[in-house]
Amino acid sequence: LAKTTQPISMDSYEGQEVNITCSHNNIATNDYITWYQQFPSQGPRFIIQGYKTKVTNEVASLFIPADRKSSTLSLPRVSLSDTAVYYCLVGPRQYSSASKIIFGSGTRLSIRP
Amino acid sequence: DTAVSQTPKYLVTQMGNDKSIKCEQNLGHDTMYWYKQDSKKFLKIMFSYNNKELIINETVPNRFSPKSPDKAHLNLHINSLELGDSAVYFCASSLSTGGSPLHFGNGTRLTVT
């Protein structure tokens, strides 16, 4: 399974756009990129998933360059409630018994007033 | 309505005891999972069931035994609890095994003393 590398922590201010980059140099052809958000004492919550180029939903955008060796989660105009840990996950479409699905250490995002 | 619910939320017990955690999802998903989040916040998959059939069984001590009476339920039984079993255990579900997003419960914090 492709290993991911993210910044351990990031700080920003309310109203700013925040970009969190994830490196996954050995991503496989059939791997998808998925981002989750986790608040304290809660389970991770799905944010967005993509395979290539750009994906946008009501919460975030995901930018994936042509080589797919990295991806960037973009959160527009963050608020205090966006303070959370963000996980980048790279995995195959089919989670077979040979796969090990591991969330990385995540990026702890802190938003200040 | 809670999509993925697990009970209990907190579980404090002594070494050597046997305990169970229950999980239920009302999303109509075919696949369910158990994840373990340790003190360093790493999330690792333990088991996955698809339509009551075990499809992922990672390197987990055989003291841990999942049971899926139907596709909406996946319980986790732990025998002879050890100090190192202390962690937060998350149940999750997905529409299928095909890389669809995971929906997590809010976790069970297990403390073994």
mmCIF file of C-alpha atoms in Angstrom:
data_model
loop_
_atom_site.group_PDB
_atom_site.id
_atom_site.type_symbol
_atom_site.label_atom_id
_atom_site.label_comp_id
_atom_site.label_asym_id
_atom_site.label_seq_id
_atom_site.Cartn_x
_atom_site.Cartn_y
_atom_site.Cartn_z
ATOM 1 C CA LEU A 1 0.000 0.000 0.000
ATOM 2 C CA ALA A 2 1.267 3.473 -0.845
ATOM 3 C CA LYS A 3 2.726 5.260 2.153
ATOM 4 C CA THR A 4 1.614 8.826 2.710
ATOM 5 C CA THR A 5 3.472 11.778 4.198
ATOM 6 C CA GLN A 6 1.717 14.862 5.518
ATOM 7 C CA PRO A 7 2.786 17.817 7.649
ATOM 8 C CA ILE A 8 2.312 17.042 11.318
ATOM 9 C CA SER A 9 0.555 20.323 12.014
ATOM 10 C CA MET A 10 -0.618 23.547 10.409
ATOM 11 C CA ASP A 11 -2.003 26.802 11.749
ATOM 12 C CA SER A 12 -4.230 29.291 10.014
ATOM 13 C CA TYR A 13 -6.821 31.972 10.686
ATOM 14 C CA GLU A 14 -10.533 32.178 10.143
ATOM 15 C CA GLY A 15 -11.505 33.156 6.618
ATOM 16 C CA GLN A 16 -8.247 31.952 5.062
ATOM 17 C CA GLU A 17 -7.882 29.216 2.470
ATOM 18 C CA VAL A 18 -5.922 26.246 3.797
ATOM 19 C CA ASN A 19 -4.045 23.786 1.604
ATOM 20 C CA ILE A 20 -2.776 20.525 3.054
ATOM 21 C CA THR A 21 -0.458 18.508 0.854
ATOM 22 C CA CYS A 22 0.022 14.759 1.018
ATOM 23 C CA SER A 23 2.926 12.954 -0.641
ATOM 24 C CA HIS A 24 2.424 9.429 -1.944
ATOM 25 C CA ASN A 25 5.380 8.721 -4.213
ATOM 26 C CA ASN A 26 4.665 5.026 -4.735
ATOM 27 C CA ILE A 27 0.975 5.322 -5.491
ATOM 28 C CA ALA A 28 -0.257 2.431 -7.624
ATOM 29 C CA THR A 29 -2.267 2.686 -10.815
ATOM 30 C CA ASN A 30 -5.456 1.490 -9.163
ATOM 31 C CA ASP A 31 -5.097 3.573 -5.983
ATOM 32 C CA TYR A 32 -7.559 6.300 -5.056
ATOM 33 C CA ILE A 33 -6.825 9.251 -2.783
ATOM 34 C CA THR A 34 -9.228 9.885 0.057
ATOM 35 C CA TRP A 35 -9.244 12.510 2.786
ATOM 36 C CA TYR A 36 -10.886 12.242 6.172
ATOM 37 C CA GLN A 37 -11.432 14.727 9.003
ATOM 38 C CA GLN A 38 -11.394 13.729 12.657
ATOM 39 C CA PHE A 39 -12.570 15.784 15.633
ATOM 40 C CA PRO A 40 -11.612 14.805 19.203
ATOM 41 C CA SER A 41 -13.658 11.907 20.568
ATOM 42 C CA GLN A 42 -15.226 11.222 17.176
ATOM 43 C CA GLY A 43 -14.579 8.856 14.332
ATOM 44 C CA PRO A 44 -13.047 10.099 11.078
ATOM 45 C CA ARG A 45 -15.466 11.666 8.633
ATOM 46 C CA PHE A 46 -15.121 11.339 4.862
ATOM 47 C CA ILE A 47 -14.350 14.650 3.133
ATOM 48 C CA ILE A 48 -13.435 13.933 -0.472
ATOM 49 C CA GLN A 49 -12.045 11.283 -2.800
ATOM 50 C CA GLY A 50 -10.370 11.492 -6.177
ATOM 51 C CA TYR A 51 -8.258 9.680 -8.724
ATOM 52 C CA LYS A 52 -6.798 12.444 -10.883
ATOM 53 C CA THR A 53 -7.005 16.153 -11.755
ATOM 54 C CA LYS A 54 -9.499 18.023 -9.601
ATOM 55 C CA VAL A 55 -12.497 17.076 -7.529
ATOM 56 C CA THR A 56 -14.725 19.577 -5.753
ATOM 57 C CA ASN A 57 -17.624 19.182 -3.386
ATOM 58 C CA GLU A 58 -19.461 21.470 -0.994
ATOM 59 C CA VAL A 59 -16.763 21.083 1.653
ATOM 60 C CA ALA A 60 -13.398 21.015 -0.119
ATOM 61 C CA SER A 61 -11.420 20.623 -3.304
ATOM 62 C CA LEU A 62 -8.831 17.981 -4.070
ATOM 63 C CA PHE A 63 -6.058 18.719 -6.528
ATOM 64 C CA ILE A 64 -4.080 15.823 -7.988
ATOM 65 C CA PRO A 65 -1.231 16.475 -10.449
ATOM 66 C CA ALA A 66 -0.695 14.330 -13.503
ATOM 67 C CA ASP A 67 1.962 12.125 -11.872
ATOM 68 C CA ARG A 68 -0.364 11.510 -8.883
ATOM 69 C CA LYS A 69 2.599 11.431 -6.501
ATOM 70 C CA SER A 70 1.000 14.049 -4.315
ATOM 71 C CA SER A 71 -2.372 15.589 -3.655
ATOM 72 C CA THR A 72 -3.588 18.792 -2.032
ATOM 73 C CA LEU A 73 -6.707 19.182 0.045
ATOM 74 C CA SER A 74 -7.984 22.738 -0.179
ATOM 75 C CA LEU A 75 -10.382 24.124 2.429
ATOM 76 C CA PRO A 76 -11.843 27.484 1.394
ATOM 77 C CA ARG A 77 -12.461 30.150 4.016
ATOM 78 C CA VAL A 78 -11.876 28.056 7.107
ATOM 79 C CA SER A 79 -13.656 28.636 10.377
ATOM 80 C CA LEU A 80 -12.859 27.657 13.957
ATOM 81 C CA SER A 81 -14.917 24.499 13.488
ATOM 82 C CA ASP A 82 -12.443 23.253 10.886
ATOM 83 C CA THR A 83 -9.905 22.662 13.659
ATOM 84 C CA ALA A 84 -9.334 18.912 13.426
ATOM 85 C CA VAL A 85 -6.930 16.227 12.268
ATOM 86 C CA TYR A 86 -6.948 15.573 8.534
ATOM 87 C CA TYR A 87 -5.903 12.193 7.165
ATOM 88 C CA CYS A 88 -4.769 11.413 3.653
ATOM 89 C CA LEU A 89 -5.390 7.812 2.653
ATOM 90 C CA VAL A 90 -4.257 6.073 -0.502
ATOM 91 C CA GLY A 91 -5.685 2.697 -1.283
ATOM 92 C CA PRO A 92 -6.854 0.351 -4.003
ATOM 93 C CA ARG A 93 -10.394 0.104 -5.183
ATOM 94 C CA GLN A 94 -10.629 -3.439 -3.897
ATOM 95 C CA TYR A 95 -9.608 -3.867 -0.281
ATOM 96 C CA SER A 96 -8.439 -7.449 -0.576
ATOM 97 C CA SER A 97 -6.994 -9.489 2.235
ATOM 98 C CA ALA A 98 -3.533 -8.680 0.906
ATOM 99 C CA SER A 99 -4.050 -4.968 1.497
ATOM 100 C CA LYS A 100 -3.138 -3.140 4.629
ATOM 101 C CA ILE A 101 -5.253 -0.080 5.075
ATOM 102 C CA ILE A 102 -3.405 2.310 7.314
ATOM 103 C CA PHE A 103 -4.223 5.894 8.052
ATOM 104 C CA GLY A 104 -1.109 8.024 8.417
ATOM 105 C CA SER A 105 -0.420 10.264 11.387
ATOM 106 C CA GLY A 106 -2.527 13.000 9.870
ATOM 107 C CA THR A 107 -2.205 16.782 9.910
ATOM 108 C CA ARG A 108 -3.410 18.605 12.987
ATOM 109 C CA LEU A 109 -4.990 21.820 11.687
ATOM 110 C CA SER A 110 -5.547 24.630 14.175
ATOM 111 C CA ILE A 111 -7.655 27.602 13.181
ATOM 112 C CA ARG A 112 -7.369 30.819 15.171
ATOM 113 C CA PRO A 113 -9.791 33.748 15.351
ATOM 114 C CA ASP B 1 -30.496 8.771 13.497
ATOM 115 C CA THR B 2 -26.941 7.594 14.121
ATOM 116 C CA ALA B 3 -25.592 5.861 11.013
ATOM 117 C CA VAL B 4 -22.896 3.777 12.692
ATOM 118 C CA SER B 5 -23.367 3.253 16.393
ATOM 119 C CA GLN B 6 -21.133 1.364 18.740
ATOM 120 C CA THR B 7 -21.483 0.500 22.390
ATOM 121 C CA PRO B 8 -20.212 1.067 24.934
ATOM 122 C CA LYS B 9 -18.561 4.456 24.463
ATOM 123 C CA TYR B 10 -16.194 3.836 27.375
ATOM 124 C CA LEU B 11 -14.982 0.517 28.729
ATOM 125 C CA VAL B 12 -12.703 0.211 31.737
ATOM 126 C CA THR B 13 -11.697 -3.266 32.775
ATOM 127 C CA GLN B 14 -8.922 -5.247 34.376
ATOM 128 C CA MET B 15 -6.278 -7.393 32.762
ATOM 129 C CA GLY B 16 -7.388 -10.900 31.998
ATOM 130 C CA ASN B 17 -11.060 -10.073 31.582
ATOM 131 C CA ASP B 18 -13.127 -10.757 28.462
ATOM 132 C CA LYS B 19 -15.153 -7.948 26.931
ATOM 133 C CA SER B 20 -17.252 -7.244 23.857
ATOM 134 C CA ILE B 21 -17.934 -4.137 21.787
ATOM 135 C CA LYS B 22 -21.012 -3.978 19.618
ATOM 136 C CA CYS B 23 -21.508 -2.145 16.351
ATOM 137 C CA GLU B 24 -24.560 -1.563 14.219
ATOM 138 C CA GLN B 25 -25.041 0.378 10.999
ATOM 139 C CA ASN B 26 -28.344 1.480 9.506
ATOM 140 C CA LEU B 27 -26.935 2.617 6.175
ATOM 141 C CA GLY B 28 -27.641 -0.587 4.323
ATOM 142 C CA HIS B 29 -23.915 -1.042 3.664
ATOM 143 C CA ASP B 30 -22.454 -4.412 2.748
ATOM 144 C CA THR B 31 -19.041 -3.977 4.354
ATOM 145 C CA MET B 32 -18.070 -3.346 7.960
ATOM 146 C CA TYR B 33 -14.718 -2.829 9.653
ATOM 147 C CA TRP B 34 -12.968 -2.619 12.975
ATOM 148 C CA TYR B 35 -10.125 -0.120 13.356
ATOM 149 C CA LYS B 36 -7.831 0.478 16.303
ATOM 150 C CA GLN B 37 -6.475 3.938 17.125
ATOM 151 C CA ASP B 38 -3.544 3.913 19.495
ATOM 152 C CA SER B 39 -2.196 6.648 21.754
ATOM 153 C CA LYS B 40 -0.191 8.097 18.879
ATOM 154 C CA LYS B 41 -3.427 8.451 16.915
ATOM 155 C CA PHE B 42 -2.502 5.943 14.225
ATOM 156 C CA LEU B 43 -5.566 4.227 12.823
ATOM 157 C CA LYS B 44 -5.045 0.639 11.747
ATOM 158 C CA ILE B 45 -7.503 -1.767 10.246
ATOM 159 C CA MET B 46 -8.098 -4.945 12.176
ATOM 160 C CA PHE B 47 -10.917 -6.756 10.404
ATOM 161 C CA SER B 48 -13.350 -6.325 7.578
ATOM 162 C CA TYR B 49 -16.524 -8.223 6.773
ATOM 163 C CA ASN B 50 -18.462 -8.144 3.563
ATOM 164 C CA ASN B 51 -21.979 -9.541 3.755
ATOM 165 C CA LYS B 52 -21.076 -11.426 6.940
ATOM 166 C CA GLU B 53 -17.956 -12.927 5.349
ATOM 167 C CA LEU B 54 -14.500 -12.126 6.734
ATOM 168 C CA ILE B 55 -12.411 -10.527 3.992
ATOM 169 C CA ILE B 56 -9.630 -8.749 5.870
ATOM 170 C CA ASN B 57 -7.925 -10.156 8.920
ATOM 171 C CA GLU B 58 -4.789 -8.235 9.715
ATOM 172 C CA THR B 59 -2.085 -9.301 12.109
ATOM 173 C CA VAL B 60 -4.191 -9.212 15.215
ATOM 174 C CA PRO B 61 -3.813 -11.535 18.221
ATOM 175 C CA ASN B 62 -6.339 -14.338 18.126
ATOM 176 C CA ARG B 63 -7.665 -13.020 21.442
ATOM 177 C CA PHE B 64 -9.628 -10.669 19.188
ATOM 178 C CA SER B 65 -12.573 -12.338 17.501
ATOM 179 C CA PRO B 66 -15.069 -10.495 15.327
ATOM 180 C CA LYS B 67 -18.561 -11.788 14.779
ATOM 181 C CA SER B 68 -21.083 -10.648 12.198
ATOM 182 C CA PRO B 69 -24.565 -12.071 12.837
ATOM 183 C CA ASP B 70 -25.905 -10.105 9.860
ATOM 184 C CA LYS B 71 -24.541 -7.478 7.533
ATOM 185 C CA ALA B 72 -25.781 -4.646 9.731
ATOM 186 C CA HIS B 73 -23.862 -5.807 12.800
ATOM 187 C CA LEU B 74 -20.217 -6.456 13.526
ATOM 188 C CA ASN B 75 -19.207 -7.162 17.093
ATOM 189 C CA LEU B 76 -15.731 -7.472 18.532
ATOM 190 C CA HIS B 77 -14.951 -9.834 21.380
ATOM 191 C CA ILE B 78 -11.649 -9.621 23.192
ATOM 192 C CA ASN B 79 -10.398 -12.390 25.472
ATOM 193 C CA SER B 80 -7.793 -12.143 28.210
ATOM 194 C CA LEU B 81 -7.373 -8.406 27.928
ATOM 195 C CA GLU B 82 -3.861 -6.974 28.204
ATOM 196 C CA LEU B 83 -2.596 -3.502 29.056
ATOM 197 C CA GLY B 84 -1.525 -3.002 25.442
ATOM 198 C CA ASP B 85 -5.099 -3.430 24.270
ATOM 199 C CA SER B 86 -5.924 0.003 25.668
ATOM 200 C CA ALA B 87 -6.928 2.138 22.696
ATOM 201 C CA VAL B 88 -9.930 3.582 20.931
ATOM 202 C CA TYR B 89 -11.705 1.055 18.735
ATOM 203 C CA PHE B 90 -13.709 2.344 15.797
ATOM 204 C CA CYS B 91 -16.326 0.520 13.843
ATOM 205 C CA ALA B 92 -16.906 1.620 10.259
ATOM 206 C CA SER B 93 -18.966 0.636 7.261
ATOM 207 C CA SER B 94 -18.889 1.228 3.525
ATOM 208 C CA LEU B 95 -21.250 0.594 0.668
ATOM 209 C CA SER B 96 -18.994 -2.117 -0.694
ATOM 210 C CA THR B 97 -15.366 -3.185 -0.727
ATOM 211 C CA GLY B 98 -14.769 -1.172 -3.850
ATOM 212 C CA GLY B 99 -13.046 1.824 -2.303
ATOM 213 C CA SER B 100 -16.243 3.554 -1.303
ATOM 214 C CA PRO B 101 -15.915 6.025 1.577
ATOM 215 C CA LEU B 102 -15.877 4.746 5.132
ATOM 216 C CA HIS B 103 -18.474 5.836 7.671
ATOM 217 C CA PHE B 104 -17.155 5.640 11.208
ATOM 218 C CA GLY B 105 -18.800 5.307 14.567
ATOM 219 C CA ASN B 106 -17.678 7.533 17.430
ATOM 220 C CA GLY B 107 -15.422 4.951 18.956
ATOM 221 C CA THR B 108 -15.121 2.892 22.115
ATOM 222 C CA ARG B 109 -12.352 3.958 24.462
ATOM 223 C CA LEU B 110 -11.025 0.807 26.082
ATOM 224 C CA THR B 111 -8.849 1.159 29.146
ATOM 225 C CA VAL B 112 -7.250 -1.930 30.614
ATOM 226 C CA THR B 113 -5.879 -1.573 34.124
#
